[in-house]
Amino acid sequence: MHKDIATPIRTKSILEKYGFSFKKSLGQNFLIDTNILNRIVDHAELTEDSGAIEIGPGIGALTEQLARRSKKVVAFEIDQRLLPILEETLSPYPNSKVIHQDVLKADVGQVIETEFAGIDDVMVVANLPYYVTTPIIMNLLEKKLPIRGFVVMLQKEVADRISAKPGTKDYGSLSIAVQYYTEAETVMIVPKTVFVPQPNVESAVIRLTVRKEPPVALKDEGFFFQITRASFAQRRKTILNNLTSQLPDGKAKKEQILEALQKAEIEPTRRGETLTIEEFAKLSDELYKDFK
Ligand code: SAM
């Protein structure tokens, strides 16, 4: 087996050889601990028949472990300066491929179709660039790609919000959006010392398992998300007040909202953070006829 990329000594020598300097603006914090990398990959439960999509391979620390433990890994990297490095570090792994592209602009569905033809099990596994974690996750979820799930490292604060349950301070429209598409759990808290350079914030790994069916049936998905965002516009306000200030004006607006709340059996004095996904579903279906 080849020497691991993710040791402090090997990483340093690769970076020095290429005169690489980290770009903070691209969220470049590289992992230098193979133990952590292996644990991340363990949580993805890959087999030799799995495909892995990585976002931001850096110098290939995680890509290498994914290549060893899956059929194929495809990694999107935005920073051109990393391409010659990856060409060298990943040369022992012909089942790895780097695509030089901003993942937010990539047609990931098309890439899955062409690169993973004949592979039924696809996972997204990544140490995400922290400046764009939420757009990356939401963008991939909204596309409803044929993937089993995600195991990704991100800021602990965002991990807490994604996996939060109703009635907690972290629960909000992001928790609902992600939990609508997936079952979400935080599986690891990761110390700063396993990165170079060390990030300013705490890190965690979350596992998102894509649901086969949505947890609730809805008249209109887009409208449901609009209502959940409106309900959290100001966290300290009641659901009635938030909806009244956020929904478009019209005749009898407040009465219509009150009626919808009553039909959905939700007290108007409750705050958005206490409502379950099922309650938001009932409420948005009731509001649909008047406010869509
Ligand atoms: N996977 C490597 C590791 O764990 O050591 C590097 C992870 S580093 C936190 C994030 C990586 O994402 C960097 O290589 C960065 O250049 C890349 N990146 C940043 N924004 C990106 C984007 N929009 N699309 C693709 N890659 C991006």
CSV table of N, CA, C and O in Angstrom, one decimal, residues 88-148:
chain,number,residue,atom,x,y,z
A,88,GLU,N,-0.3,14.1,-9.1
A,88,GLU,CA,0.8,13.3,-8.5
A,88,GLU,C,0.3,12.4,-7.3
A,88,GLU,O,0.5,11.2,-7.3
A,89,THR,N,-0.4,13.1,-6.4
A,89,THR,CA,-0.8,12.3,-5.2
A,89,THR,C,-1.8,11.2,-5.5
A,89,THR,O,-1.7,10.2,-4.8
A,90,LEU,N,-2.6,11.4,-6.4
A,90,LEU,CA,-3.6,10.4,-6.7
A,90,LEU,C,-3.2,9.4,-7.9
A,90,LEU,O,-4.0,8.5,-8.3
A,91,SER,N,-2.0,9.5,-8.3
A,91,SER,CA,-1.5,8.7,-9.4
A,91,SER,C,-1.6,7.2,-9.1
A,91,SER,O,-1.9,6.4,-10.0
A,92,PRO,N,-1.5,6.8,-7.8
A,92,PRO,CA,-1.6,5.3,-7.6
A,92,PRO,C,-3.1,4.9,-7.6
A,92,PRO,O,-3.3,3.7,-7.4
A,93,TYR,N,-4.0,5.8,-7.8
A,93,TYR,CA,-5.4,5.4,-7.7
A,93,TYR,C,-6.2,5.7,-9.0
A,93,TYR,O,-6.8,6.7,-9.2
A,94,PRO,N,-6.1,4.7,-10.0
A,94,PRO,CA,-6.8,5.0,-11.3
A,94,PRO,C,-8.3,5.0,-11.1
A,94,PRO,O,-8.9,5.5,-12.1
A,95,ASN,N,-8.8,4.6,-10.0
A,95,ASN,CA,-10.3,4.7,-9.8
A,95,ASN,C,-10.7,6.1,-9.2
A,95,ASN,O,-11.8,6.2,-8.7
A,96,SER,N,-9.8,7.0,-9.3
A,96,SER,CA,-10.2,8.4,-8.8
A,96,SER,C,-10.1,9.4,-10.0
A,96,SER,O,-9.4,9.2,-10.9
A,97,LYS,N,-11.0,10.4,-9.9
A,97,LYS,CA,-11.1,11.3,-11.0
A,97,LYS,C,-11.3,12.7,-10.4
A,97,LYS,O,-12.2,12.8,-9.5
A,98,VAL,N,-10.6,13.7,-10.8
A,98,VAL,CA,-10.8,15.1,-10.3
A,98,VAL,C,-11.4,15.9,-11.4
A,98,VAL,O,-11.0,15.9,-12.6
A,99,ILE,N,-12.5,16.6,-11.1
A,99,ILE,CA,-13.1,17.5,-12.0
A,99,ILE,C,-12.9,18.9,-11.5
A,99,ILE,O,-13.2,19.3,-10.4
A,100,HIS,N,-12.3,19.7,-12.4
A,100,HIS,CA,-11.9,21.1,-12.0
A,100,HIS,C,-13.1,22.0,-12.2
A,100,HIS,O,-13.4,22.5,-13.3
A,101,GLN,N,-13.9,22.1,-11.1
A,101,GLN,CA,-15.2,22.9,-11.2
A,101,GLN,C,-15.7,23.3,-9.9
A,101,GLN,O,-15.4,22.6,-8.9
A,102,ASP,N,-16.3,24.5,-9.8
A,102,ASP,CA,-17.1,24.9,-8.7
A,102,ASP,C,-18.3,24.0,-8.5
A,102,ASP,O,-19.1,23.9,-9.4
A,103,VAL,N,-18.4,23.2,-7.4
A,103,VAL,CA,-19.4,22.2,-7.3
A,103,VAL,C,-20.8,22.9,-7.4
A,103,VAL,O,-21.8,22.2,-7.8
A,104,LEU,N,-20.9,24.1,-7.0
A,104,LEU,CA,-22.2,24.8,-7.1
A,104,LEU,C,-22.7,25.1,-8.5
A,104,LEU,O,-23.8,25.3,-8.8
A,105,LYS,N,-21.7,25.0,-9.5
A,105,LYS,CA,-22.1,25.2,-10.9
A,105,LYS,C,-22.1,23.9,-11.6
A,105,LYS,O,-22.4,23.9,-12.8
A,106,ALA,N,-21.7,22.8,-11.0
A,106,ALA,CA,-21.6,21.6,-11.7
A,106,ALA,C,-23.0,20.9,-11.9
A,106,ALA,O,-23.9,21.1,-11.1
A,107,ASP,N,-23.1,20.2,-13.0
A,107,ASP,CA,-24.3,19.3,-13.2
A,107,ASP,C,-24.0,18.0,-12.6
A,107,ASP,O,-23.6,17.0,-13.3
A,108,VAL,N,-24.2,17.9,-11.3
A,108,VAL,CA,-23.8,16.7,-10.5
A,108,VAL,C,-24.6,15.5,-11.0
A,108,VAL,O,-24.1,14.3,-11.1
A,109,GLY,N,-25.9,15.7,-11.3
A,109,GLY,CA,-26.7,14.6,-11.8
A,109,GLY,C,-26.1,14.0,-13.1
A,109,GLY,O,-26.1,12.7,-13.2
A,110,GLN,N,-25.7,14.8,-14.0
A,110,GLN,CA,-25.1,14.3,-15.2
A,110,GLN,C,-23.8,13.6,-14.9
A,110,GLN,O,-23.5,12.5,-15.5
A,111,VAL,N,-23.0,14.1,-14.0
A,111,VAL,CA,-21.7,13.4,-13.6
A,111,VAL,C,-22.0,12.0,-13.0
A,111,VAL,O,-21.4,11.1,-13.4
A,112,ILE,N,-23.1,11.9,-12.2
A,112,ILE,CA,-23.4,10.6,-11.6
A,112,ILE,C,-23.8,9.7,-12.7
A,112,ILE,O,-23.3,8.5,-12.8
A,113,GLU,N,-24.6,10.2,-13.7
A,113,GLU,CA,-25.0,9.3,-14.8
A,113,GLU,C,-23.8,8.8,-15.6
A,113,GLU,O,-23.8,7.6,-15.9
A,114,THR,N,-22.9,9.7,-15.9
A,114,THR,CA,-21.8,9.2,-16.8
A,114,THR,C,-20.7,8.5,-16.0
A,114,THR,O,-20.2,7.5,-16.4
A,115,GLU,N,-20.3,9.1,-14.8
A,115,GLU,CA,-19.2,8.5,-14.1
A,115,GLU,C,-19.5,7.3,-13.3
A,115,GLU,O,-18.7,6.4,-13.0
A,116,PHE,N,-20.8,7.2,-12.9
A,116,PHE,CA,-21.2,6.0,-12.0
A,116,PHE,C,-22.2,5.1,-12.7
A,116,PHE,O,-23.0,4.5,-12.0
A,117,ALA,N,-22.1,5.0,-14.0
A,117,ALA,CA,-22.9,4.1,-14.8
A,117,ALA,C,-22.7,2.7,-14.2
A,117,ALA,O,-21.5,2.3,-14.1
A,118,GLY,N,-23.8,2.0,-13.9
A,118,GLY,CA,-23.6,0.6,-13.4
A,118,GLY,C,-23.3,0.6,-11.9
A,118,GLY,O,-23.2,-0.5,-11.3
A,119,ILE,N,-23.2,1.7,-11.2
A,119,ILE,CA,-23.0,1.7,-9.8
A,119,ILE,C,-24.3,2.2,-9.1
A,119,ILE,O,-24.8,3.3,-9.4
A,120,ASP,N,-24.8,1.4,-8.2
A,120,ASP,CA,-26.1,1.7,-7.7
A,120,ASP,C,-26.0,2.5,-6.4
A,120,ASP,O,-27.0,3.1,-5.9
A,121,ASP,N,-24.9,2.4,-5.7
A,121,ASP,CA,-24.8,3.0,-4.4
A,121,ASP,C,-23.8,4.1,-4.4
A,121,ASP,O,-22.6,3.9,-4.6
A,122,VAL,N,-24.3,5.4,-4.3
A,122,VAL,CA,-23.5,6.5,-4.4
A,122,VAL,C,-23.6,7.4,-3.1
A,122,VAL,O,-24.7,7.7,-2.6
A,123,MET,N,-22.4,7.7,-2.5
A,123,MET,CA,-22.4,8.6,-1.3
A,123,MET,C,-21.6,9.8,-1.6
A,123,MET,O,-20.6,9.8,-2.3
A,124,VAL,N,-22.0,10.9,-0.9
A,124,VAL,CA,-21.2,12.2,-0.9
A,124,VAL,C,-20.4,12.1,0.4
A,124,VAL,O,-21.0,12.0,1.4
A,125,VAL,N,-19.1,12.2,0.2
A,125,VAL,CA,-18.2,12.2,1.4
A,125,VAL,C,-17.2,13.3,1.3
A,125,VAL,O,-16.5,13.4,0.2
A,126,ALA,N,-17.2,14.2,2.2
A,126,ALA,CA,-16.3,15.4,2.1
A,126,ALA,C,-16.0,16.1,3.4
A,126,ALA,O,-16.8,16.0,4.3
A,127,ASN,N,-14.9,16.8,3.3
A,127,ASN,CA,-14.5,17.8,4.3
A,127,ASN,C,-14.8,19.1,3.7
A,127,ASN,O,-14.0,19.6,2.9
A,128,LEU,N,-16.0,19.7,3.9
A,128,LEU,CA,-16.5,20.8,3.1
A,128,LEU,C,-15.8,22.1,3.3
A,128,LEU,O,-15.3,22.3,4.5
A,129,PRO,N,-15.7,22.9,2.3
A,129,PRO,CA,-15.2,24.3,2.5
A,129,PRO,C,-16.3,25.0,3.3
A,129,PRO,O,-17.4,25.1,2.9
A,130,TYR,N,-15.9,25.5,4.5
A,130,TYR,CA,-16.9,26.0,5.5
A,130,TYR,C,-17.6,27.3,5.0
A,130,TYR,O,-18.7,27.5,5.5
A,131,TYR,N,-17.1,28.0,4.1
A,131,TYR,CA,-17.8,29.3,3.7
A,131,TYR,C,-19.0,29.0,2.8
A,131,TYR,O,-19.8,29.8,2.6
A,132,VAL,N,-19.1,27.7,2.3
A,132,VAL,CA,-20.3,27.4,1.5
A,132,VAL,C,-21.0,26.1,1.9
A,132,VAL,O,-21.6,25.5,1.1
A,133,THR,N,-20.9,25.7,3.1
A,133,THR,CA,-21.5,24.4,3.5
A,133,THR,C,-23.0,24.3,3.2
A,133,THR,O,-23.5,23.3,2.6
A,134,THR,N,-23.7,25.3,3.7
A,134,THR,CA,-25.2,25.2,3.5
A,134,THR,C,-25.6,25.3,2.1
A,134,THR,O,-26.4,24.4,1.6
A,135,PRO,N,-25.1,26.2,1.2
A,135,PRO,CA,-25.5,26.1,-0.2
A,135,PRO,C,-25.1,24.8,-0.9
A,135,PRO,O,-25.9,24.3,-1.6
A,136,ILE,N,-24.0,24.2,-0.5
A,136,ILE,CA,-23.6,23.0,-1.2
A,136,ILE,C,-24.6,21.9,-0.8
A,136,ILE,O,-25.1,21.2,-1.6
A,137,ILE,N,-24.9,21.7,0.5
A,137,ILE,CA,-25.8,20.7,1.0
A,137,ILE,C,-27.2,20.9,0.4
A,137,ILE,O,-27.8,20.0,-0.2
A,138,MET,N,-27.7,22.1,0.5
A,138,MET,CA,-29.1,22.4,0.0
A,138,MET,C,-29.2,22.2,-1.5
A,138,MET,O,-30.1,21.6,-2.0
A,139,ASN,N,-28.2,22.6,-2.2
A,139,ASN,CA,-28.2,22.5,-3.7
A,139,ASN,C,-28.2,21.0,-4.1
A,139,ASN,O,-29.0,20.6,-5.0
A,140,LEU,N,-27.4,20.2,-3.4
A,140,LEU,CA,-27.4,18.8,-3.8
A,140,LEU,C,-28.7,18.1,-3.4
A,140,LEU,O,-29.2,17.2,-4.1
A,141,LEU,N,-29.3,18.5,-2.2
A,141,LEU,CA,-30.5,17.9,-1.8
A,141,LEU,C,-31.7,18.2,-2.7
A,141,LEU,O,-32.5,17.4,-3.1
A,142,GLU,N,-31.8,19.5,-3.1
A,142,GLU,CA,-32.9,20.0,-3.9
A,142,GLU,C,-32.9,19.3,-5.3
A,142,GLU,O,-33.9,19.2,-5.9
A,143,LYS,N,-31.7,18.9,-5.7
A,143,LYS,CA,-31.7,18.3,-7.0
A,143,LYS,C,-32.2,16.8,-7.0
A,143,LYS,O,-32.3,16.2,-8.1
A,144,LYS,N,-32.5,16.3,-5.8
A,144,LYS,CA,-33.0,15.0,-5.6
A,144,LYS,C,-32.2,13.9,-6.5
A,144,LYS,O,-32.7,13.2,-7.3
A,145,LEU,N,-30.9,14.0,-6.2
A,145,LEU,CA,-30.0,13.1,-6.9
A,145,LEU,C,-30.1,11.6,-6.5
A,145,LEU,O,-30.5,11.4,-5.3
A,146,PRO,N,-29.7,10.7,-7.3
A,146,PRO,CA,-29.8,9.3,-6.9
A,146,PRO,C,-28.6,8.9,-6.0
A,146,PRO,O,-27.7,8.2,-6.4
A,147,ILE,N,-28.6,9.4,-4.8
A,147,ILE,CA,-27.6,9.1,-3.8
A,147,ILE,C,-28.1,8.6,-2.5
A,147,ILE,O,-29.3,8.9,-2.2
A,148,ARG,N,-27.3,7.8,-1.8
A,148,ARG,CA,-27.8,7.2,-0.6
A,148,ARG,C,-27.7,8.2,0.6
A,148,ARG,O,-28.5,8.2,1.5
